[in-house]
PDB file of C-alpha atoms in Angstrom:
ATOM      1  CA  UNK A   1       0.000   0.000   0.000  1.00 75.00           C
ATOM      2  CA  UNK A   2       1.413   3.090  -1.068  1.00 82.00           C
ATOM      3  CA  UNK A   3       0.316   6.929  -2.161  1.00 91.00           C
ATOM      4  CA  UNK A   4       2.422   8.526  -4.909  1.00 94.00           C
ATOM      5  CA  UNK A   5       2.732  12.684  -3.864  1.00 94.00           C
ATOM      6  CA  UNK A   6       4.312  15.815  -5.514  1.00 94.00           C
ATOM      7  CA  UNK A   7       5.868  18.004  -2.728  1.00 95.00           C
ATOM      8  CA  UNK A   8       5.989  21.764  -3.959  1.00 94.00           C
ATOM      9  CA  UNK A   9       7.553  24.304  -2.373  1.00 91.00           C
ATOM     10  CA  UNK A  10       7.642  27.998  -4.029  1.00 91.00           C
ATOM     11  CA  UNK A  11      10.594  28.557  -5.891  1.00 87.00           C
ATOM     12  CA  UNK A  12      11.651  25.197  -6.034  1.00 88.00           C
ATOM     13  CA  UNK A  13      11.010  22.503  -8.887  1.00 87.00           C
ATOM     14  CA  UNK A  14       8.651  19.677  -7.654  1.00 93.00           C
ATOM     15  CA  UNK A  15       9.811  16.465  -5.650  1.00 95.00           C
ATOM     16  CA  UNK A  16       7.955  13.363  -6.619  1.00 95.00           C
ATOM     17  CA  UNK A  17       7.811  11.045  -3.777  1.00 95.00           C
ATOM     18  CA  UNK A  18       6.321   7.417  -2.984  1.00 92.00           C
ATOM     19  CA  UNK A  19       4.633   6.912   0.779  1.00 92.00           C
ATOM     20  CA  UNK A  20       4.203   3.917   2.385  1.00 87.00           C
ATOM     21  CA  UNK A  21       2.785   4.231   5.528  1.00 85.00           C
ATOM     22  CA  UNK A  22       3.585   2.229   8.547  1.00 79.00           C
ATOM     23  CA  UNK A  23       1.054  -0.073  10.070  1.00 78.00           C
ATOM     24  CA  UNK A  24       0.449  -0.480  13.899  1.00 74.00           C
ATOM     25  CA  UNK A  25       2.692   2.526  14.478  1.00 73.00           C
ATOM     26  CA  UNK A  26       4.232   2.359  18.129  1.00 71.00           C
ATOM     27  CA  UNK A  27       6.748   5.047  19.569  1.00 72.00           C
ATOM     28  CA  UNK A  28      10.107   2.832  18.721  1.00 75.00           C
ATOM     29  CA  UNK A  29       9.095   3.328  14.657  1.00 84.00           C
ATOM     30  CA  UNK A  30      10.732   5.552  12.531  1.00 88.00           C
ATOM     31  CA  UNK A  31      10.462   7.007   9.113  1.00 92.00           C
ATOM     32  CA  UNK A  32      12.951   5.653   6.622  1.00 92.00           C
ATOM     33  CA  UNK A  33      13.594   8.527   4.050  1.00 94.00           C
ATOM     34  CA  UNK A  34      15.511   6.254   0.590  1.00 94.00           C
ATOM     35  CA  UNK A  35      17.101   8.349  -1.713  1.00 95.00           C
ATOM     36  CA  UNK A  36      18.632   6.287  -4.762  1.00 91.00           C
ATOM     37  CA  UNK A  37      20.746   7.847  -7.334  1.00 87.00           C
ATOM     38  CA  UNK A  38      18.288   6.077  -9.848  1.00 87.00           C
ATOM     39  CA  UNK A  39      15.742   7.084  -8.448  1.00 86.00           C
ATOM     40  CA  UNK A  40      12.661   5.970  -6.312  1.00 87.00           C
ATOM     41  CA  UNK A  41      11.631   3.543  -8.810  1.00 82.00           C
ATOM     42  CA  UNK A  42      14.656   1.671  -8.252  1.00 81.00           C
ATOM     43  CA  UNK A  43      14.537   1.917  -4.470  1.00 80.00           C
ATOM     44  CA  UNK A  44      10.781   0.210  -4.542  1.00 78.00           C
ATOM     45  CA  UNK A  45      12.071  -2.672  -6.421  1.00 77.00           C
ATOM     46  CA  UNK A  46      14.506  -3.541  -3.894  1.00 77.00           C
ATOM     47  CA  UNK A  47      12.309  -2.557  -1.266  1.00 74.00           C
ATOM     48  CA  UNK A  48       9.963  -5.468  -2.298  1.00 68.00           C
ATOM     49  CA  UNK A  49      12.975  -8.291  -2.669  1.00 67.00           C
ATOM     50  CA  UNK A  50      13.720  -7.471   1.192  1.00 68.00           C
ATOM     51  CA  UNK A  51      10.559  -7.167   3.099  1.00 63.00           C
ATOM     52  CA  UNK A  52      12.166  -8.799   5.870  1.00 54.00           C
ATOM     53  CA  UNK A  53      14.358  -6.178   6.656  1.00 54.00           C
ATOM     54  CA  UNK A  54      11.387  -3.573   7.732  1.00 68.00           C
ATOM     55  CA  UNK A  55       9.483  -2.965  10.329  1.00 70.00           C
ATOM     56  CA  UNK A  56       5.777  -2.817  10.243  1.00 73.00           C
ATOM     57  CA  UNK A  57       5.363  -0.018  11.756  1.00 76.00           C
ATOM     58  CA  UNK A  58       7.967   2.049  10.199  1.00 84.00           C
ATOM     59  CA  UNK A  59       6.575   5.100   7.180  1.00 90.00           C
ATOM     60  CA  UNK A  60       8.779   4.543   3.940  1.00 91.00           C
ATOM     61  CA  UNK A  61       9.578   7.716   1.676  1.00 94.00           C
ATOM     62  CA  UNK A  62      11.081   7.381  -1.383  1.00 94.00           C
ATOM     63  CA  UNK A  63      11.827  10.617  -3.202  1.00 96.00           C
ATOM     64  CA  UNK A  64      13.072  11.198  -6.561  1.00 94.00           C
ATOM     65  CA  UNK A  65      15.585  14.505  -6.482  1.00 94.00           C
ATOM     66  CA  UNK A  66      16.102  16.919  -9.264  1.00 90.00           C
ATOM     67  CA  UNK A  67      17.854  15.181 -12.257  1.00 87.00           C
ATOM     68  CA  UNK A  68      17.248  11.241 -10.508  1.00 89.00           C
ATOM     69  CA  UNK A  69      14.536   8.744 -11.218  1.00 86.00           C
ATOM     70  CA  UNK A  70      11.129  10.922 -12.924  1.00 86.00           C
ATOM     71  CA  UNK A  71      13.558  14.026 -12.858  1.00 81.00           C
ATOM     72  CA  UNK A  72      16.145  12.610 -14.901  1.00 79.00           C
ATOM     73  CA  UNK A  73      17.883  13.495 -18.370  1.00 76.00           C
ATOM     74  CA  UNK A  74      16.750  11.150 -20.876  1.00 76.00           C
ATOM     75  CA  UNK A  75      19.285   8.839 -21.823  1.00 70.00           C
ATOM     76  CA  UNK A  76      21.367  10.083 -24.728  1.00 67.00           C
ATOM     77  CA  UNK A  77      20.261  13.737 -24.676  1.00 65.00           C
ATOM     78  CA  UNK A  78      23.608  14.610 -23.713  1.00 65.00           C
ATOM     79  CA  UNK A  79      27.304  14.202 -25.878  1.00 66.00           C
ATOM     80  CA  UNK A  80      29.132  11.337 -24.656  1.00 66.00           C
ATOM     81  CA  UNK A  81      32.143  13.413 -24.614  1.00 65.00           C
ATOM     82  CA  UNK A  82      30.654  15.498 -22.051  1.00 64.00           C
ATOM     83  CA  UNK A  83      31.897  12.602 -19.276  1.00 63.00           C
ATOM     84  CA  UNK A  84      27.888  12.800 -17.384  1.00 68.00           C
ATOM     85  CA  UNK A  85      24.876  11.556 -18.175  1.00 70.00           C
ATOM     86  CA  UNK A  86      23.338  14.657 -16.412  1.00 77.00           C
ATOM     87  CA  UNK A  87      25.682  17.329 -17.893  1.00 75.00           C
ATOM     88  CA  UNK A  88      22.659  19.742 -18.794  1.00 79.00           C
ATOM     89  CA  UNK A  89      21.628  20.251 -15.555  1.00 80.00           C
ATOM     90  CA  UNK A  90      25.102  20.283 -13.569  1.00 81.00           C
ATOM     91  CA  UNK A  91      26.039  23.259 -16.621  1.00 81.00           C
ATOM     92  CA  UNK A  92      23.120  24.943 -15.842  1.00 84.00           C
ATOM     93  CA  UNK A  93      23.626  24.742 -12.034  1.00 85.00           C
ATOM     94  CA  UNK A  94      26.690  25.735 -12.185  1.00 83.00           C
ATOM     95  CA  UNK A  95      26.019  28.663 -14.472  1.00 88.00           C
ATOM     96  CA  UNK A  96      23.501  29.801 -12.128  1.00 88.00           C
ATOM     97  CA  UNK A  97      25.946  29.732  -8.804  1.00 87.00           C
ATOM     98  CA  UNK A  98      24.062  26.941  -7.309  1.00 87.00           C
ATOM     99  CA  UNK A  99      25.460  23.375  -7.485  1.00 89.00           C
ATOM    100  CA  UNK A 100      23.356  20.524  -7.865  1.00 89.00           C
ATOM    101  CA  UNK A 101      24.432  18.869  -5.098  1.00 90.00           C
ATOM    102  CA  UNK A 102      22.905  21.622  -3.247  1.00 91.00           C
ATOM    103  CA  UNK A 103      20.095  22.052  -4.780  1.00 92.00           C
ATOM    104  CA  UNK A 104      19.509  18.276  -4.193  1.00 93.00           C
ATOM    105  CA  UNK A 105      19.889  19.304  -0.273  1.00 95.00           C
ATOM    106  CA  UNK A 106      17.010  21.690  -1.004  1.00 95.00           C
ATOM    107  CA  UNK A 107      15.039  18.965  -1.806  1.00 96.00           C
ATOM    108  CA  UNK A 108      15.740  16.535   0.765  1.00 97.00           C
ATOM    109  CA  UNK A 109      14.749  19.143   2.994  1.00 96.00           C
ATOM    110  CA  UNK A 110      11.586  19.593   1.192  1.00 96.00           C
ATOM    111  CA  UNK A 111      10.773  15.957   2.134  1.00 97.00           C
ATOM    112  CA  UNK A 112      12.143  16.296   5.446  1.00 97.00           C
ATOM    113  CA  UNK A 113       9.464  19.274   6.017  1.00 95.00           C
ATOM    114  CA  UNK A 114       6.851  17.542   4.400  1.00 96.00           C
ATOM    115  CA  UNK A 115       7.449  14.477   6.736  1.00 95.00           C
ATOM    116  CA  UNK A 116       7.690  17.138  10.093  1.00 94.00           C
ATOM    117  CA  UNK A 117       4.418  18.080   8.726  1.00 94.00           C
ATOM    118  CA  UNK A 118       2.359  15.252   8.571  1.00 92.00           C
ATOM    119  CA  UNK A 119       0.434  14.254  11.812  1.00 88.00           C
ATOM    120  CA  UNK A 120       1.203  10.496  11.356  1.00 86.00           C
ATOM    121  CA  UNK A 121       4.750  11.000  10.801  1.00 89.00           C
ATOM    122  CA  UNK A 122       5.369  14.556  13.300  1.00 88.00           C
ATOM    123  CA  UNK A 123       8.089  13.759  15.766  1.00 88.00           C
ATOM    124  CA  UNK A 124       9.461  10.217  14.648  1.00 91.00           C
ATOM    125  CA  UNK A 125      13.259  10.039  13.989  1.00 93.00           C
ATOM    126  CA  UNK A 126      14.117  10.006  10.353  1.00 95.00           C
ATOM    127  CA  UNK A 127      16.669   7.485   9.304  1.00 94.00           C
ATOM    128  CA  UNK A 128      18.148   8.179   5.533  1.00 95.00           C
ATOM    129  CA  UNK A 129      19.283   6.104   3.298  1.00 93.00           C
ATOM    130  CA  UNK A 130      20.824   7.288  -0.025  1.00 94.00           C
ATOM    131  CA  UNK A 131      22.983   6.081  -2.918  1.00 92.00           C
ATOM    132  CA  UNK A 132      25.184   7.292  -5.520  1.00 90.00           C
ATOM    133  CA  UNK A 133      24.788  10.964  -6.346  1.00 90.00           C
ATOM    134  CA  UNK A 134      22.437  11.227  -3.657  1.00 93.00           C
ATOM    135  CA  UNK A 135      24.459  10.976  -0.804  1.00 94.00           C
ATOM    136  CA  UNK A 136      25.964  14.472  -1.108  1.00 93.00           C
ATOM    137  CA  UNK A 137      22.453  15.977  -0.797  1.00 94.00           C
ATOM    138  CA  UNK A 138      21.248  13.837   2.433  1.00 96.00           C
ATOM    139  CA  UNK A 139      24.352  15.097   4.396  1.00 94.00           C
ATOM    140  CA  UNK A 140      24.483  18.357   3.742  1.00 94.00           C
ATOM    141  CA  UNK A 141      20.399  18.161   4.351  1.00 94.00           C
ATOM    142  CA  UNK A 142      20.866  16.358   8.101  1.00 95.00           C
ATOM    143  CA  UNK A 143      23.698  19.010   8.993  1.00 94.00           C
ATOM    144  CA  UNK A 144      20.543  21.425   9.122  1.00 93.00           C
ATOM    145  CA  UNK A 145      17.755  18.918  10.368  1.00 93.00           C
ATOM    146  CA  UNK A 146      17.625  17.377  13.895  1.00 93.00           C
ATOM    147  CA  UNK A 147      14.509  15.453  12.989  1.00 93.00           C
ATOM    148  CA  UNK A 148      17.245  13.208  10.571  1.00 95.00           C
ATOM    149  CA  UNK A 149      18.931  10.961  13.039  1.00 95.00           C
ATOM    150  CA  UNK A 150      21.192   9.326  10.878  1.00 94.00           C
ATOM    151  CA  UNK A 151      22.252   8.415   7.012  1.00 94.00           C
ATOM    152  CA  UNK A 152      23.197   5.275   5.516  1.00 91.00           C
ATOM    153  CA  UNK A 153      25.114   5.894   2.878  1.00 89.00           C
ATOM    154  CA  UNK A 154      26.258   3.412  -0.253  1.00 86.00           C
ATOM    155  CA  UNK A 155      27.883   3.435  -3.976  1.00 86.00           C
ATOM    156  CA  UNK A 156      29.162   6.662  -3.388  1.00 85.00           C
ATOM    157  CA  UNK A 157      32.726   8.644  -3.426  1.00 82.00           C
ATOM    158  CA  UNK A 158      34.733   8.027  -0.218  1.00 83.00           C
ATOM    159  CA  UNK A 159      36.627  11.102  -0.517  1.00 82.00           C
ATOM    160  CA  UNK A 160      36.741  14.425  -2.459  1.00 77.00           C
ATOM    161  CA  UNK A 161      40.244  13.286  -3.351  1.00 85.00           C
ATOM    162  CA  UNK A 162      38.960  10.378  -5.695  1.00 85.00           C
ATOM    163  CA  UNK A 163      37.510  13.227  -7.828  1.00 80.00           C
ATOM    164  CA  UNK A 164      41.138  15.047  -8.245  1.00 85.00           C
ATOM    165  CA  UNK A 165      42.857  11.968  -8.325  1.00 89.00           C
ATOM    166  CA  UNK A 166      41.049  10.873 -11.477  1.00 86.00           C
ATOM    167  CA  UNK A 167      39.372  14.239 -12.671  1.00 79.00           C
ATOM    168  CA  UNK A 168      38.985  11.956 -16.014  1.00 74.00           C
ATOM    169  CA  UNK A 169      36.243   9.968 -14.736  1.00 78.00           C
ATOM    170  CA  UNK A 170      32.562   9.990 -15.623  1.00 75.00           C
ATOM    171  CA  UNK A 171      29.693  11.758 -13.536  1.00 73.00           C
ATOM    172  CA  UNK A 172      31.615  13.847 -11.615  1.00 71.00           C
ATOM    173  CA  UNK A 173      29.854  16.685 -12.207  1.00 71.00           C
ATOM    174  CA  UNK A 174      27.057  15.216 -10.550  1.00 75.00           C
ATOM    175  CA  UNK A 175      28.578  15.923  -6.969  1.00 75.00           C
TER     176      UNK A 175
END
């Protein structure tokens, strides 16, 4: 059972999200916020080959940040020799002064309100989990949110240093 949602927020582009609610809620749940690099899609698929790893009464959000999952660049629309598969939007980010990895954090915050919001979810802890690209973004959005009590991050860059070690490398722009 699950509700599909578009979070708006003024002067931000939309957030589509997937909510599955928790069932027999006690005080011990939380709300496990999955971010995946390919987007929520992906994250419901291997939601449903490990059911045994939930909790009933634990609220799943899935979200789909700019440029991931319903947001993305459609494959081939950018050169090849451009090194991303999202190089429109991290040009246009950084054109504007504001990285995408930041305006990813804008949207993880977005979900982060919405969650503080609703009276079903109001005052759980918030556990994230977030791959790829998307890890950036869920950081820098639980440095500013003490509802978010912790992030499980995968498939991601261990260090900054990777990315000048091997400035070559594909989708770098995307953090």
């Amino acid at each position: 059972r699950y509700k599909k949602i578009l979070l708006r927020r003024e002067g931000q582009v939309p957030v589509p999200c997937l909510v599955c609610p928790g069932e027999k809620i006690t005080e011990n749940d939380t709300v496990l916020l999955i971010l995946s690099e390919q987007g929520k899609k992906d994250a419901f698929d291997n939601l449903l080959k490990t059911p045994a790893s939930l909790r009933p009464g634990n609220t799943i959000v899935m979200a789909d940040l700019r440029g991931m999952g319903e947001t993305a660049e459609k494959p081939g629309a950018d050169d090849p020799k451009y090194y991303n598969s999202e190089y429109t939007n991290a040009m246009l980010a950084i054109h504007i002064g504001h990285p995408l990895p930041c305006q990813r954090a804008e949207d993880v915050l977005t979900v982060v309100n919405y969650i503080s919001q609703q009276p079903e979810m109001r005052g759980r802890p918030i556990k994230i989990t977030a791959t790829g690209a998307a890890v950036q973004p869920a950081l820098f959005a639980a440095l500013f949110s003490p509802e978010v009590v912790s992030v499980d991050a995968s498939s991601t860059i261990n260090s900054w240093f990777e990315i000048l070690e091997k400035p070559m490398e594909k989708g770098w722009y995307s953090y």
